[in-house]
Amino acid sequence: MFANLSDRLTETFRNLRGKGRLTEADIDGTIREIRRALLDADVAVPVVRTFTSNIRERALGAEVSGALNPGQQVVKIVNEELIAILGGQTRALRLAKSGPTIIMLAGLQGAGKTTLAGKLAHHLKQQGQTPLLVAADLQRPNAVTQLTVVGERAGVPVFAPEPGVTREDEVPRGNPVEVARRGLAEAQQRQHSVVIVDTAGRLGIDQELMRQAADIREALEPDEVLFVIDAMIGQDAVATATAFQEGVDFTGVVLTKLDGDARGGAALSVAEITGRPIMFASTGEKLDDFEVFHPDRMASRILDMGDILTLIEQAERTFDQAEAERMAQKVSKGEDFTLADFLSQMQQLKNMGSMKKMLTMLPGMGQVRDQIENFDERELVRTEAIIQSMTPLERENPKVLNGSRRSRIAAGSGTSVAQINSLIKRFEQAQQMMRAMSRGGGMPQMPGMGGGPGAFGGLPGGKKSKGKQAPQRKVKGKSGNPAKRAQQEAEARTRGASAPAAQGSAFGIGQQPQEVDRDALSADLSKYLGR
């Protein structure tokens, strides 16, 4: 969602790199470009004024003029101000000290309240809570049915005493306030720890909507009232949020459809305008496409600094600890990495979710966004089918794969021999990497990039990327023998291990300015993504 804003800001900060001193004209030019980028992203005008005013005041102060690297200091200021307008700090749900915690959802029709109710219930269930969903939206056609289906998918019970309407012309039956009261009584009787009430919405703000929402709030006295807003609605987000704040007085905000391609101004406006924190974000259609909103991590994503902490948390939730320990012991003992290990690691990566989404959480990936977008995730399924079509012997020792065996595997997996050859080649690269690690050489470097190929070396191929590829250059002094060349590279890394590693973000905070060779980077990614 923030791709365009991130690209604009990255380009703006690139002009500041390497400058030993920033003039007032440099700062004014940077502020002007930031203002344009935010306005193009549909951020509310009052928020833009406050944001740019704070940056200018701090940039002209002593913290920049006295800094060793003024350009990096400006980026640091922008990052801190972004965190501030996104809410400052993470705000967790307030749980009731006694009795069930009552959470009421409010928002316009189409914002995704019903789906969000299921995701929130699933999230709380994973934390050990026992939620109950209450279907108090009796006006939208099939809203009760939808909540029932979502509840079944999440494995959470749904209290729905009224069927609601099934057609647009049908007259609503039942009292939403009474349904909410009965839902709370049901939760107390069955000792549920959390009650999530799905309320009705409208296509626009009206008095009937606000009165009904206010009546439900008065009847339940909820611990949290979450305003659910579509992150794609742009400038309308401010007017809608203000109206709900005056009519219902919500305690937190949930952003939905953050996986969309809109400009994302709602996310950067709501918290600053209403003074209420953004607490959760919905990033897709699946139940697991839901995350706690961390202002600092979102600011890092917007500034292309990555979100490594979220990646780590996802890995901790999905990775098999026993399998991870087995692989660690295997590497430490110097045992060979096999296709069975390759399959196991790939399946664990798949459990973490979209590969594209994970790659965008790595620092600096905004510079190769087109490469990531062209990656075909269906190749992961094909790779899995190829390895599963092999015998245990073939997985343990790929050298036995002669022509007839490869033809048999291709027929069994619905692929071609060429695809199998490509997979074996990528596997051999991953195997060499694991051998180098077991010898203490560390992660092999990806040319043109500051990290190792761990995130890329094991990935299957993608779609053909557009654009000119950088020519491959033969490096003088390197052996043509793969095993000998791997040994030479390991020795070179050992010799260079004493050199201090560069620290800092994708913008170079805390490190020396360094330009990225985009052509070389594109060629490298093409190789590691199997193109």
mmCIF file of N, CA and C in Angstrom, residues 122-186:
data_model
loop_
_atom_site.group_PDB
_atom_site.id
_atom_site.type_symbol
_atom_site.label_atom_id
_atom_site.label_comp_id
_atom_site.label_asym_id
_atom_site.label_seq_id
_atom_site.Cartn_x
_atom_site.Cartn_y
_atom_site.Cartn_z
ATOM 1 N N HIS A 122 -9.817 -15.144 16.204
ATOM 2 C CA HIS A 122 -8.769 -16.130 15.958
ATOM 3 C C HIS A 122 -7.467 -15.713 16.640
ATOM 4 N N HIS A 123 -7.143 -14.432 16.568
ATOM 5 C CA HIS A 123 -5.933 -13.894 17.204
ATOM 6 C C HIS A 123 -5.994 -14.079 18.724
ATOM 7 N N LEU A 124 -7.134 -13.757 19.314
ATOM 8 C CA LEU A 124 -7.279 -13.885 20.770
ATOM 9 C C LEU A 124 -7.285 -15.343 21.208
ATOM 10 N N LYS A 125 -7.851 -16.213 20.379
ATOM 11 C CA LYS A 125 -7.867 -17.644 20.695
ATOM 12 C C LYS A 125 -6.446 -18.194 20.751
ATOM 13 N N GLN A 126 -5.583 -17.725 19.832
ATOM 14 C CA GLN A 126 -4.182 -18.160 19.837
ATOM 15 C C GLN A 126 -3.451 -17.702 21.094
ATOM 16 N N GLN A 127 -3.963 -16.646 21.737
ATOM 17 C CA GLN A 127 -3.349 -16.141 22.960
ATOM 18 C C GLN A 127 -3.937 -16.779 24.217
ATOM 19 N N GLY A 128 -4.786 -17.771 24.029
ATOM 20 C CA GLY A 128 -5.334 -18.483 25.178
ATOM 21 C C GLY A 128 -6.683 -17.982 25.652
ATOM 22 N N GLN A 129 -7.280 -17.014 24.953
ATOM 23 C CA GLN A 129 -8.597 -16.508 25.326
ATOM 24 C C GLN A 129 -9.690 -17.421 24.757
ATOM 25 N N THR A 130 -10.917 -17.265 25.281
ATOM 26 C CA THR A 130 -12.065 -18.030 24.775
ATOM 27 C C THR A 130 -13.134 -17.050 24.295
ATOM 28 N N PRO A 131 -12.996 -16.552 23.062
ATOM 29 C CA PRO A 131 -13.916 -15.516 22.578
ATOM 30 C C PRO A 131 -15.272 -16.064 22.135
ATOM 31 N N LEU A 132 -16.261 -15.173 22.156
ATOM 32 C CA LEU A 132 -17.599 -15.453 21.632
ATOM 33 C C LEU A 132 -17.958 -14.312 20.676
ATOM 34 N N LEU A 133 -18.383 -14.662 19.454
ATOM 35 C CA LEU A 133 -18.820 -13.654 18.487
ATOM 36 C C LEU A 133 -20.322 -13.451 18.612
ATOM 37 N N VAL A 134 -20.752 -12.200 18.605
ATOM 38 C CA VAL A 134 -22.178 -11.874 18.717
ATOM 39 C C VAL A 134 -22.614 -11.162 17.439
ATOM 40 N N ALA A 135 -23.622 -11.724 16.749
ATOM 41 C CA ALA A 135 -24.103 -11.176 15.475
ATOM 42 C C ALA A 135 -25.189 -10.149 15.735
ATOM 43 N N ALA A 136 -24.778 -8.883 15.882
ATOM 44 C CA ALA A 136 -25.744 -7.806 16.133
ATOM 45 C C ALA A 136 -25.986 -6.956 14.894
ATOM 46 N N ASP A 137 -25.452 -7.369 13.748
ATOM 47 C CA ASP A 137 -25.722 -6.672 12.481
ATOM 48 C C ASP A 137 -26.903 -7.389 11.824
ATOM 49 N N LEU A 138 -28.083 -6.826 12.011
ATOM 50 C CA LEU A 138 -29.295 -7.449 11.493
ATOM 51 C C LEU A 138 -29.809 -6.768 10.235
ATOM 52 N N GLN A 139 -29.064 -5.803 9.727
ATOM 53 C CA GLN A 139 -29.568 -5.009 8.605
ATOM 54 C C GLN A 139 -28.905 -5.330 7.265
ATOM 55 N N ARG A 140 -27.603 -5.623 7.275
ATOM 56 C CA ARG A 140 -26.949 -5.946 6.001
ATOM 57 C C ARG A 140 -27.347 -7.356 5.588
ATOM 58 N N PRO A 141 -27.734 -7.556 4.324
ATOM 59 C CA PRO A 141 -28.138 -8.891 3.870
ATOM 60 C C PRO A 141 -27.044 -9.930 4.106
ATOM 61 N N ASN A 142 -27.432 -11.038 4.758
ATOM 62 C CA ASN A 142 -26.566 -12.190 5.013
ATOM 63 C C ASN A 142 -25.378 -11.881 5.927
ATOM 64 N N ALA A 143 -25.444 -10.792 6.679
ATOM 65 C CA ALA A 143 -24.354 -10.461 7.607
ATOM 66 C C ALA A 143 -24.236 -11.517 8.699
ATOM 67 N N VAL A 144 -25.389 -12.016 9.198
ATOM 68 C CA VAL A 144 -25.382 -13.036 10.252
ATOM 69 C C VAL A 144 -24.799 -14.338 9.717
ATOM 70 N N THR A 145 -25.199 -14.689 8.492
ATOM 71 C CA THR A 145 -24.672 -15.909 7.868
ATOM 72 C C THR A 145 -23.157 -15.805 7.668
ATOM 73 N N GLN A 146 -22.706 -14.638 7.219
ATOM 74 C CA GLN A 146 -21.270 -14.439 6.997
ATOM 75 C C GLN A 146 -20.485 -14.589 8.303
ATOM 76 N N LEU A 147 -21.002 -14.001 9.387
ATOM 77 C CA LEU A 147 -20.305 -14.097 10.667
ATOM 78 C C LEU A 147 -20.262 -15.552 11.149
ATOM 79 N N THR A 148 -21.328 -16.290 10.892
ATOM 80 C CA THR A 148 -21.365 -17.703 11.286
ATOM 81 C C THR A 148 -20.292 -18.504 10.550
ATOM 82 N N VAL A 149 -20.153 -18.219 9.249
ATOM 83 C CA VAL A 149 -19.138 -18.919 8.445
ATOM 84 C C VAL A 149 -17.733 -18.541 8.909
ATOM 85 N N VAL A 150 -17.520 -17.251 9.151
ATOM 86 C CA VAL A 150 -16.215 -16.788 9.622
ATOM 87 C C VAL A 150 -15.882 -17.401 10.978
ATOM 88 N N GLY A 151 -16.881 -17.485 11.858
ATOM 89 C CA GLY A 151 -16.664 -18.087 13.169
ATOM 90 C C GLY A 151 -16.283 -19.557 13.076
ATOM 91 N N GLU A 152 -16.913 -20.283 12.142
ATOM 92 C CA GLU A 152 -16.574 -21.695 11.947
ATOM 93 C C GLU A 152 -15.141 -21.841 11.465
ATOM 94 N N ARG A 153 -14.727 -20.984 10.552
ATOM 95 C CA ARG A 153 -13.346 -21.040 10.052
ATOM 96 C C ARG A 153 -12.349 -20.764 11.175
ATOM 97 N N ALA A 154 -12.714 -19.855 12.073
ATOM 98 C CA ALA A 154 -11.812 -19.502 13.172
ATOM 99 C C ALA A 154 -11.907 -20.471 14.342
ATOM 100 N N GLY A 155 -12.901 -21.364 14.312
ATOM 101 C CA GLY A 155 -13.091 -22.286 15.431
ATOM 102 C C GLY A 155 -13.612 -21.587 16.671
ATOM 103 N N VAL A 156 -14.463 -20.566 16.461
ATOM 104 C CA VAL A 156 -14.992 -19.755 17.562
ATOM 105 C C VAL A 156 -16.518 -19.794 17.512
ATOM 106 N N PRO A 157 -17.207 -19.997 18.642
ATOM 107 C CA PRO A 157 -18.677 -20.026 18.632
ATOM 108 C C PRO A 157 -19.280 -18.663 18.313
ATOM 109 N N VAL A 158 -20.457 -18.697 17.685
ATOM 110 C CA VAL A 158 -21.158 -17.473 17.287
ATOM 111 C C VAL A 158 -22.545 -17.474 17.925
ATOM 112 N N PHE A 159 -22.894 -16.374 18.590
ATOM 113 C CA PHE A 159 -24.235 -16.228 19.171
ATOM 114 C C PHE A 159 -25.068 -15.424 18.182
ATOM 115 N N ALA A 160 -26.058 -16.079 17.546
ATOM 116 C CA ALA A 160 -26.872 -15.430 16.514
ATOM 117 C C ALA A 160 -28.336 -15.831 16.687
ATOM 118 N N PRO A 161 -29.059 -15.238 17.670
ATOM 119 C CA PRO A 161 -30.458 -15.602 17.906
ATOM 120 C C PRO A 161 -31.408 -15.091 16.825
ATOM 121 N N GLU A 162 -30.992 -14.060 16.083
ATOM 122 C CA GLU A 162 -31.825 -13.508 15.012
ATOM 123 C C GLU A 162 -31.162 -13.794 13.660
ATOM 124 N N PRO A 163 -31.938 -14.188 12.648
ATOM 125 C CA PRO A 163 -31.340 -14.535 11.353
ATOM 126 C C PRO A 163 -30.920 -13.331 10.523
ATOM 127 N N GLY A 164 -31.459 -12.140 10.830
ATOM 128 C CA GLY A 164 -31.154 -10.969 10.013
ATOM 129 C C GLY A 164 -31.878 -11.036 8.679
ATOM 130 N N VAL A 165 -31.509 -10.169 7.755
ATOM 131 C CA VAL A 165 -32.165 -10.129 6.444
ATOM 132 C C VAL A 165 -31.303 -10.858 5.426
ATOM 133 N N THR A 166 -31.954 -11.312 4.365
ATOM 134 C CA THR A 166 -31.247 -12.015 3.290
ATOM 135 C C THR A 166 -31.344 -11.290 1.964
ATOM 136 N N ARG A 167 -32.223 -10.241 1.892
ATOM 137 C CA ARG A 167 -32.380 -9.481 0.647
ATOM 138 C C ARG A 167 -32.384 -7.988 0.960
ATOM 139 N N GLU A 168 -32.047 -7.179 -0.032
ATOM 140 C CA GLU A 168 -32.003 -5.735 0.157
ATOM 141 C C GLU A 168 -33.379 -5.163 0.486
ATOM 142 N N ASP A 169 -34.433 -5.741 -0.105
ATOM 143 C CA ASP A 169 -35.787 -5.198 0.094
ATOM 144 C C ASP A 169 -36.490 -5.756 1.324
ATOM 145 N N GLU A 170 -35.811 -6.612 2.070
ATOM 146 C CA GLU A 170 -36.429 -7.218 3.248
ATOM 147 C C GLU A 170 -36.367 -6.268 4.436
ATOM 148 N N VAL A 171 -37.442 -6.226 5.203
ATOM 149 C CA VAL A 171 -37.511 -5.357 6.381
ATOM 150 C C VAL A 171 -36.749 -6.011 7.542
ATOM 151 N N PRO A 172 -35.801 -5.292 8.164
ATOM 152 C CA PRO A 172 -35.021 -5.864 9.274
ATOM 153 C C PRO A 172 -35.918 -6.261 10.442
ATOM 154 N N ARG A 173 -35.608 -7.424 11.040
ATOM 155 C CA ARG A 173 -36.345 -7.896 12.212
ATOM 156 C C ARG A 173 -35.381 -8.028 13.377
ATOM 157 N N GLY A 174 -35.909 -7.909 14.582
ATOM 158 C CA GLY A 174 -35.084 -8.065 15.768
ATOM 159 C C GLY A 174 -34.483 -6.739 16.220
ATOM 160 N N ASN A 175 -34.039 -6.733 17.464
ATOM 161 C CA ASN A 175 -33.469 -5.541 18.073
ATOM 162 C C ASN A 175 -31.974 -5.773 18.314
ATOM 163 N N PRO A 176 -31.079 -5.053 17.616
ATOM 164 C CA PRO A 176 -29.642 -5.260 17.781
ATOM 165 C C PRO A 176 -29.167 -5.050 19.218
ATOM 166 N N VAL A 177 -29.759 -4.091 19.925
ATOM 167 C CA VAL A 177 -29.346 -3.819 21.301
ATOM 168 C C VAL A 177 -29.683 -5.012 22.193
ATOM 169 N N GLU A 178 -30.870 -5.597 21.980
ATOM 170 C CA GLU A 178 -31.276 -6.756 22.765
ATOM 171 C C GLU A 178 -30.402 -7.975 22.447
ATOM 172 N N VAL A 179 -30.036 -8.131 21.168
ATOM 173 C CA VAL A 179 -29.142 -9.227 20.778
ATOM 174 C C VAL A 179 -27.796 -9.082 21.485
ATOM 175 N N ALA A 180 -27.288 -7.852 21.556
ATOM 176 C CA ALA A 180 -26.012 -7.600 22.220
ATOM 177 C C ALA A 180 -26.098 -7.936 23.713
ATOM 178 N N ARG A 181 -27.201 -7.550 24.363
ATOM 179 C CA ARG A 181 -27.389 -7.855 25.782
ATOM 180 C C ARG A 181 -27.436 -9.367 26.009
ATOM 181 N N ARG A 182 -28.201 -10.048 25.178
ATOM 182 C CA ARG A 182 -28.328 -11.505 25.327
ATOM 183 C C ARG A 182 -26.990 -12.198 25.044
ATOM 184 N N GLY A 183 -26.223 -11.642 24.110
ATOM 185 C CA GLY A 183 -24.904 -12.201 23.812
ATOM 186 C C GLY A 183 -23.974 -12.102 25.005
ATOM 187 N N LEU A 184 -24.028 -10.974 25.709
ATOM 188 C CA LEU A 184 -23.206 -10.803 26.902
ATOM 189 C C LEU A 184 -23.623 -11.777 27.999
ATOM 190 N N ALA A 185 -24.936 -11.962 28.175
ATOM 191 C CA ALA A 185 -25.427 -12.908 29.183
ATOM 192 C C ALA A 185 -24.986 -14.337 28.839
ATOM 193 N N GLU A 186 -25.029 -14.673 27.542
ATOM 194 C CA GLU A 186 -24.592 -16.000 27.094
ATOM 195 C C GLU A 186 -23.114 -16.215 27.408
#
